[in-house]
Short mmCIF file of C-alpha atoms in Angstrom, two decimals:
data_model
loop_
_atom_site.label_atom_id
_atom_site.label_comp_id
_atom_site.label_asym_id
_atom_site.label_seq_id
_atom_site.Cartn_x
_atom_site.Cartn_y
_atom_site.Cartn_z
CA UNK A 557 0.00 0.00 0.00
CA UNK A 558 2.92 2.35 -0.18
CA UNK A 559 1.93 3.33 -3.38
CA UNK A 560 -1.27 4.79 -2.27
CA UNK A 561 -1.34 8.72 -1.10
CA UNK A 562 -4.03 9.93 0.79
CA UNK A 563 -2.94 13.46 0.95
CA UNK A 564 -5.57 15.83 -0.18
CA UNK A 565 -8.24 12.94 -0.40
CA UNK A 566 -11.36 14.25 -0.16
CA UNK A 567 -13.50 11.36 -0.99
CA UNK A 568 -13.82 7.29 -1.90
CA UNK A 569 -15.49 6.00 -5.17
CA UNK A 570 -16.65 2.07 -5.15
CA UNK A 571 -17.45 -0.30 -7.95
CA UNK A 572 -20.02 -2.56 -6.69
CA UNK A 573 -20.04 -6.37 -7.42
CA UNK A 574 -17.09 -8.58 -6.57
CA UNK A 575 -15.66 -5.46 -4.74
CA UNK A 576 -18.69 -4.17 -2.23
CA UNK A 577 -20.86 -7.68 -2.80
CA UNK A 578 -19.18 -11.39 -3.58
CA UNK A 579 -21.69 -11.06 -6.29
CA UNK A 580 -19.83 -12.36 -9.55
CA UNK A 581 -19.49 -15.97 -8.96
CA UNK A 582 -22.98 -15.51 -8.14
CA UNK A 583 -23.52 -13.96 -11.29
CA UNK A 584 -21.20 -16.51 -13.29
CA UNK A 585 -22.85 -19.60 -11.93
CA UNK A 586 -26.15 -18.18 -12.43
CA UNK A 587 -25.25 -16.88 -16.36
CA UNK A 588 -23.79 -20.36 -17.15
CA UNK A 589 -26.93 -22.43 -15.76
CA UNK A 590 -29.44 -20.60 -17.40
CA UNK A 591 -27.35 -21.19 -20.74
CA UNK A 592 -27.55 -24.79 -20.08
CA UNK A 593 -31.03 -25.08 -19.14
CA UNK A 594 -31.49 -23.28 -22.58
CA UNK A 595 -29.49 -24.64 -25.12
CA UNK A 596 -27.69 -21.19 -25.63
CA UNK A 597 -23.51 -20.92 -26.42
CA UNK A 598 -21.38 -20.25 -23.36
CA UNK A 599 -17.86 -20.26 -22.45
CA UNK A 600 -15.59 -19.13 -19.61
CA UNK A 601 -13.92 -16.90 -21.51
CA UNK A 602 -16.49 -14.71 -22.52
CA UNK A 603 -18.41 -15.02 -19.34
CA UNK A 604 -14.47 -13.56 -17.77
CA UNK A 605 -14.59 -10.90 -20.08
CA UNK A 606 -18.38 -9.84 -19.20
CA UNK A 607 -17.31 -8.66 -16.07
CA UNK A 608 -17.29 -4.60 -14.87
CA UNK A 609 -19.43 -3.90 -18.64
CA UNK A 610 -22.93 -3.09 -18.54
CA UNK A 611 -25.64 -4.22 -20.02
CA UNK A 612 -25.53 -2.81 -23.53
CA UNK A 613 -21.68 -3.81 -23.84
CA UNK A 614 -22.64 -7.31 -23.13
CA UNK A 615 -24.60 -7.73 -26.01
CA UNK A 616 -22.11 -6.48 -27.76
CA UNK A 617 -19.93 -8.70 -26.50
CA UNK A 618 -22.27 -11.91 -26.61
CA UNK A 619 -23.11 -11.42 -30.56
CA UNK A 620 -19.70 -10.50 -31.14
CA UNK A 621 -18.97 -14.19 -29.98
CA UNK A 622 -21.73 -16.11 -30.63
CA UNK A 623 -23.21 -14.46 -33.28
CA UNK A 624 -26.11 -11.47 -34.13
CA UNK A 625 -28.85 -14.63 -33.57
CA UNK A 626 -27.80 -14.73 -30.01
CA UNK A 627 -31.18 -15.07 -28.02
CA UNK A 628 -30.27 -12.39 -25.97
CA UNK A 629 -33.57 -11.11 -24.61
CA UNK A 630 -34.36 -14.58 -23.56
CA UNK A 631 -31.05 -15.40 -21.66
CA UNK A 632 -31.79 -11.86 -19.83
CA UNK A 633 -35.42 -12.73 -18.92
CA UNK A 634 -34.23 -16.12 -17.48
CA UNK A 635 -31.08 -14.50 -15.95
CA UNK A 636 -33.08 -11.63 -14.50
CA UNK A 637 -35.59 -14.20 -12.57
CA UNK A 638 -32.66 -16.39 -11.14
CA UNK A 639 -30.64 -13.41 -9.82
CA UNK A 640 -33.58 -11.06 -8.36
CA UNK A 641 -34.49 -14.26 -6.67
CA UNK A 642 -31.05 -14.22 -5.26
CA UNK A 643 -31.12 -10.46 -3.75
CA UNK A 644 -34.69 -10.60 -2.77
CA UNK A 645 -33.35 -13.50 -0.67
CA UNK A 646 -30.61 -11.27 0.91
CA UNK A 647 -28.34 -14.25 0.13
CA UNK A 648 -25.49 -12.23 -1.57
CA UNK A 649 -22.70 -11.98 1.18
CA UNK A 650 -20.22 -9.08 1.63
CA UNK A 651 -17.19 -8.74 0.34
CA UNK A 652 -14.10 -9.27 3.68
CA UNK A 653 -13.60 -5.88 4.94
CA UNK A 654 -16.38 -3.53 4.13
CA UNK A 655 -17.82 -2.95 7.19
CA UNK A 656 -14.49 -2.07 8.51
CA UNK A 657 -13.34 0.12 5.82
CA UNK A 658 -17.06 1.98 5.59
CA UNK A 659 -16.51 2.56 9.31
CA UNK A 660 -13.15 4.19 8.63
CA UNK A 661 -14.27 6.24 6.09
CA UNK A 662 -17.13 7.42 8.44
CA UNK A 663 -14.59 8.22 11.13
CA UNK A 664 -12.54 10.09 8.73
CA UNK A 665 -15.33 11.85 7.25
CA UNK A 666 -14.80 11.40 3.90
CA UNK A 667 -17.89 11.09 1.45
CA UNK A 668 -18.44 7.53 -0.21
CA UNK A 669 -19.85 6.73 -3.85
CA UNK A 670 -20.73 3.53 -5.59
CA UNK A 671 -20.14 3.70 -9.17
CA UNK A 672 -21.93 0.23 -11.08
CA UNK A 673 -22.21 -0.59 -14.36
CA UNK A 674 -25.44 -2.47 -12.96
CA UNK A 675 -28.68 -0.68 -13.92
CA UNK A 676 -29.68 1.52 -10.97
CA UNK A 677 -33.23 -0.97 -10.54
CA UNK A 678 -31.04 -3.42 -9.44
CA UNK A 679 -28.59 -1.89 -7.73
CA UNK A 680 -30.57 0.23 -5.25
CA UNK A 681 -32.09 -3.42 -4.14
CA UNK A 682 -28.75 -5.10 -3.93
CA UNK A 683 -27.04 -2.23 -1.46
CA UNK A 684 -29.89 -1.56 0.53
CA UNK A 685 -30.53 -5.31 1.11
CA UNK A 686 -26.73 -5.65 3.01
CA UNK A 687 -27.20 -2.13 4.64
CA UNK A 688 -24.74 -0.25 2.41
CA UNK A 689 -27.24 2.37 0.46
CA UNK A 690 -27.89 4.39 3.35
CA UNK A 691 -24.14 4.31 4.19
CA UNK A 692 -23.34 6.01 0.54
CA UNK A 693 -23.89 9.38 -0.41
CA UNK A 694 -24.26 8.65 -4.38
CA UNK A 695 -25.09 5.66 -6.38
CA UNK A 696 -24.25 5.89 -10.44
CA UNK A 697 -25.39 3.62 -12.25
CA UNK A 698 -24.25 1.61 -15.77
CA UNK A 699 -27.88 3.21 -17.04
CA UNK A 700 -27.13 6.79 -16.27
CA UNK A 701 -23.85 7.20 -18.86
CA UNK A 702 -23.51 7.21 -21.91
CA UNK A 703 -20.39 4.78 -21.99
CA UNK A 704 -19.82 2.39 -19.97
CA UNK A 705 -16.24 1.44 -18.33
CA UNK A 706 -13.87 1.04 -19.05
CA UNK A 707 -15.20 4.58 -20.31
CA UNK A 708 -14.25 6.86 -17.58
CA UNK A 709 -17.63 8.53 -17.88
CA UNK A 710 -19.36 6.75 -14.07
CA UNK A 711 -16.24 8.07 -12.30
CA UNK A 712 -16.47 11.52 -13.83
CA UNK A 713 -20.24 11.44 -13.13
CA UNK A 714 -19.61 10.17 -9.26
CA UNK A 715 -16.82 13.12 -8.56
CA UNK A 716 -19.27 15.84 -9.85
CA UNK A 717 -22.38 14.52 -8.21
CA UNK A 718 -19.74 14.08 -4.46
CA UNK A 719 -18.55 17.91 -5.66
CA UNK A 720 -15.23 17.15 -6.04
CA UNK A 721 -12.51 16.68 -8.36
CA UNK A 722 -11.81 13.48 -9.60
CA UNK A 723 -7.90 13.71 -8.65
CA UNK A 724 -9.14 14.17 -4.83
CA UNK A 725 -11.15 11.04 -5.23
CA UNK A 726 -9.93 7.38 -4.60
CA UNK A 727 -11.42 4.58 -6.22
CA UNK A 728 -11.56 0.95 -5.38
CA UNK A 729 -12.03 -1.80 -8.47
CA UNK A 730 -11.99 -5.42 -8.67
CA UNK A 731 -12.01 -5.43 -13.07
CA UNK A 732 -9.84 -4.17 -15.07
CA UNK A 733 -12.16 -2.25 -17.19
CA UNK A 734 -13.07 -0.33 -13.60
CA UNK A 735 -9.59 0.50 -12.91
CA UNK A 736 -8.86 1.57 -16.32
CA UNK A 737 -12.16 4.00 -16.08
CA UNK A 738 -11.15 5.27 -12.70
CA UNK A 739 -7.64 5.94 -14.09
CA UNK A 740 -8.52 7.89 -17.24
CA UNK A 741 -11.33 9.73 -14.85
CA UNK A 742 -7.99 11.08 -13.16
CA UNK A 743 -8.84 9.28 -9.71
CA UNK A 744 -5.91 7.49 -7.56
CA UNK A 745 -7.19 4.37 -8.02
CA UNK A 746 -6.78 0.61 -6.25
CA UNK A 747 -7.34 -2.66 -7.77
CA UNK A 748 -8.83 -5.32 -4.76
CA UNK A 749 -8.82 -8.54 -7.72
CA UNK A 750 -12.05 -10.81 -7.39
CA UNK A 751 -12.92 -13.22 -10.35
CA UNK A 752 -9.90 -11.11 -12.25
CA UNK A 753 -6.44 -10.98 -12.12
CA UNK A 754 -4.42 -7.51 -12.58
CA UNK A 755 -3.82 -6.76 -16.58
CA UNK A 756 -0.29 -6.19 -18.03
CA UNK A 757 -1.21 -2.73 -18.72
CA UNK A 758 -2.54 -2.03 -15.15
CA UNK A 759 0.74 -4.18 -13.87
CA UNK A 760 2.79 -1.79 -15.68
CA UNK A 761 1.07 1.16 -14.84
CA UNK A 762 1.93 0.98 -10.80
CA UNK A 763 -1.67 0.36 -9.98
CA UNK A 764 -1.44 -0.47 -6.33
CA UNK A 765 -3.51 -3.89 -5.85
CA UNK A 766 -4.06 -5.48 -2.54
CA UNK A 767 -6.00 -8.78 -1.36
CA UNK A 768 -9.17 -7.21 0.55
CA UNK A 769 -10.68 -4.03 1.73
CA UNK A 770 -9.43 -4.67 5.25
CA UNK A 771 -5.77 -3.78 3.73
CA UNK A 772 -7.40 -0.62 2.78
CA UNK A 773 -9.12 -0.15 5.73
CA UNK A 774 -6.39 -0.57 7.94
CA UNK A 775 -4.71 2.06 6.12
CA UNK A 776 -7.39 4.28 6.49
CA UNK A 777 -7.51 3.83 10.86
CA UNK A 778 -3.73 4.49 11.16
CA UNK A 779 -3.37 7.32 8.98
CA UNK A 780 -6.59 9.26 10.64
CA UNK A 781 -6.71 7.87 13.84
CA UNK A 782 -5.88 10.78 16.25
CA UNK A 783 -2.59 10.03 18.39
#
């Protein structure tokens, strides 16, 4: 974590699933059933490469590898039923460290985002449901830009709605495409891998990346802990 500064920080920007919620293998296992049950193409790979897009770059993606025939709609509707059931249930866990580092960044006072590429219908749900939407001052959400990450255009929208600049803001990613948003954004930026190892290009950028929140969190307590 020496790589991190927190001089001048004046807020913290989330991504959401597999770096708030351990929501992706959720996600994956749900994705690849629902292919099965219905006879539609899947592999690994593309199902990897799904993750931190939205919703309108998966299809993209999907008919860019399966084809323009893909039954999208129909893999959504199926997908959609499976995983509300899921949140309604409350069954999604939390990610190892959240509660501490949300409690350091309360201490500290610094204003907290979550910035999704899940549509904001399903988002809302999915924070509130593990007590984290009342603990966040803005939610953006993969329906309310234009582009998508690895776009930079959520993180840009998250600093202006928190009213600050996007080099006082950190944000945390699991995906590459996240930390390659939150990077051309202009935000320090720190990759906590889930279902995704680091890139070459974040590698070789000096992206700090650590194993869970609580590394963050712990960083956060020392440095505003009064002595």
């Amino acid at each position: 974590m020496n790589e991190l500064t927190t001089d001048g920080l004046r807020a913290v920007v989330f991504d959401m699933d597999g770096l708030l919620l351990d929501s992706e293998r959720i996600a994956y296992d749900i994705g690849r059933q629902v292919s099965l049950d219905l006879g539609i193409p899947w592999t690994h790979e593309v199902a990897m490469q799904m993750i931190g897009l939205n919703s309108r770059e998966h299809e993209a993606l999907l008919k860019g590898a399966f084809g323009d025939d893909y039954p999208l709609e129909a893999h959504r509707a199926e997908f959609g039923l499976r995983y509300e059931a899921v949140i309604a249930a409350g069954s999604i866990p939390l990610k190892p460290g959240v509660r501490e580092l949300f409690d350091a960044l309360e201490a500290a006072g610094l204003p907290r985002a979550v910035a999704t590429s899940t549509r904001r219908s399903r988002a809302l749900p999915k924070l509130d449901a593990v007590g984290l939407l009342a603990r966040v001052h803005v939610v953006v959400a993969g329906d309310e830009v234009a582009r998508g990450k690895p776009a930079p255009d959520i993180f840009l929208a998250a600093a202006e709605r928190l009213g600050h600049a996007p080099a006082d803001c950190l944000a945390l990613e699991d995906s590459n495409a996240g930390v390659r948003a939150a990077r051309d954004a202009g935000m320090r930026v720190v990759m906590v891998p889930d279902l995704l190892t680091p890139a070459d290009d974040i590698r070789a950028a000096g992206v700090p990346v650590v194993k869970t929140l609580l590394d963050i969190a712990t960083r956060f307590t020392r440095q505003y802990t009064p002595v």
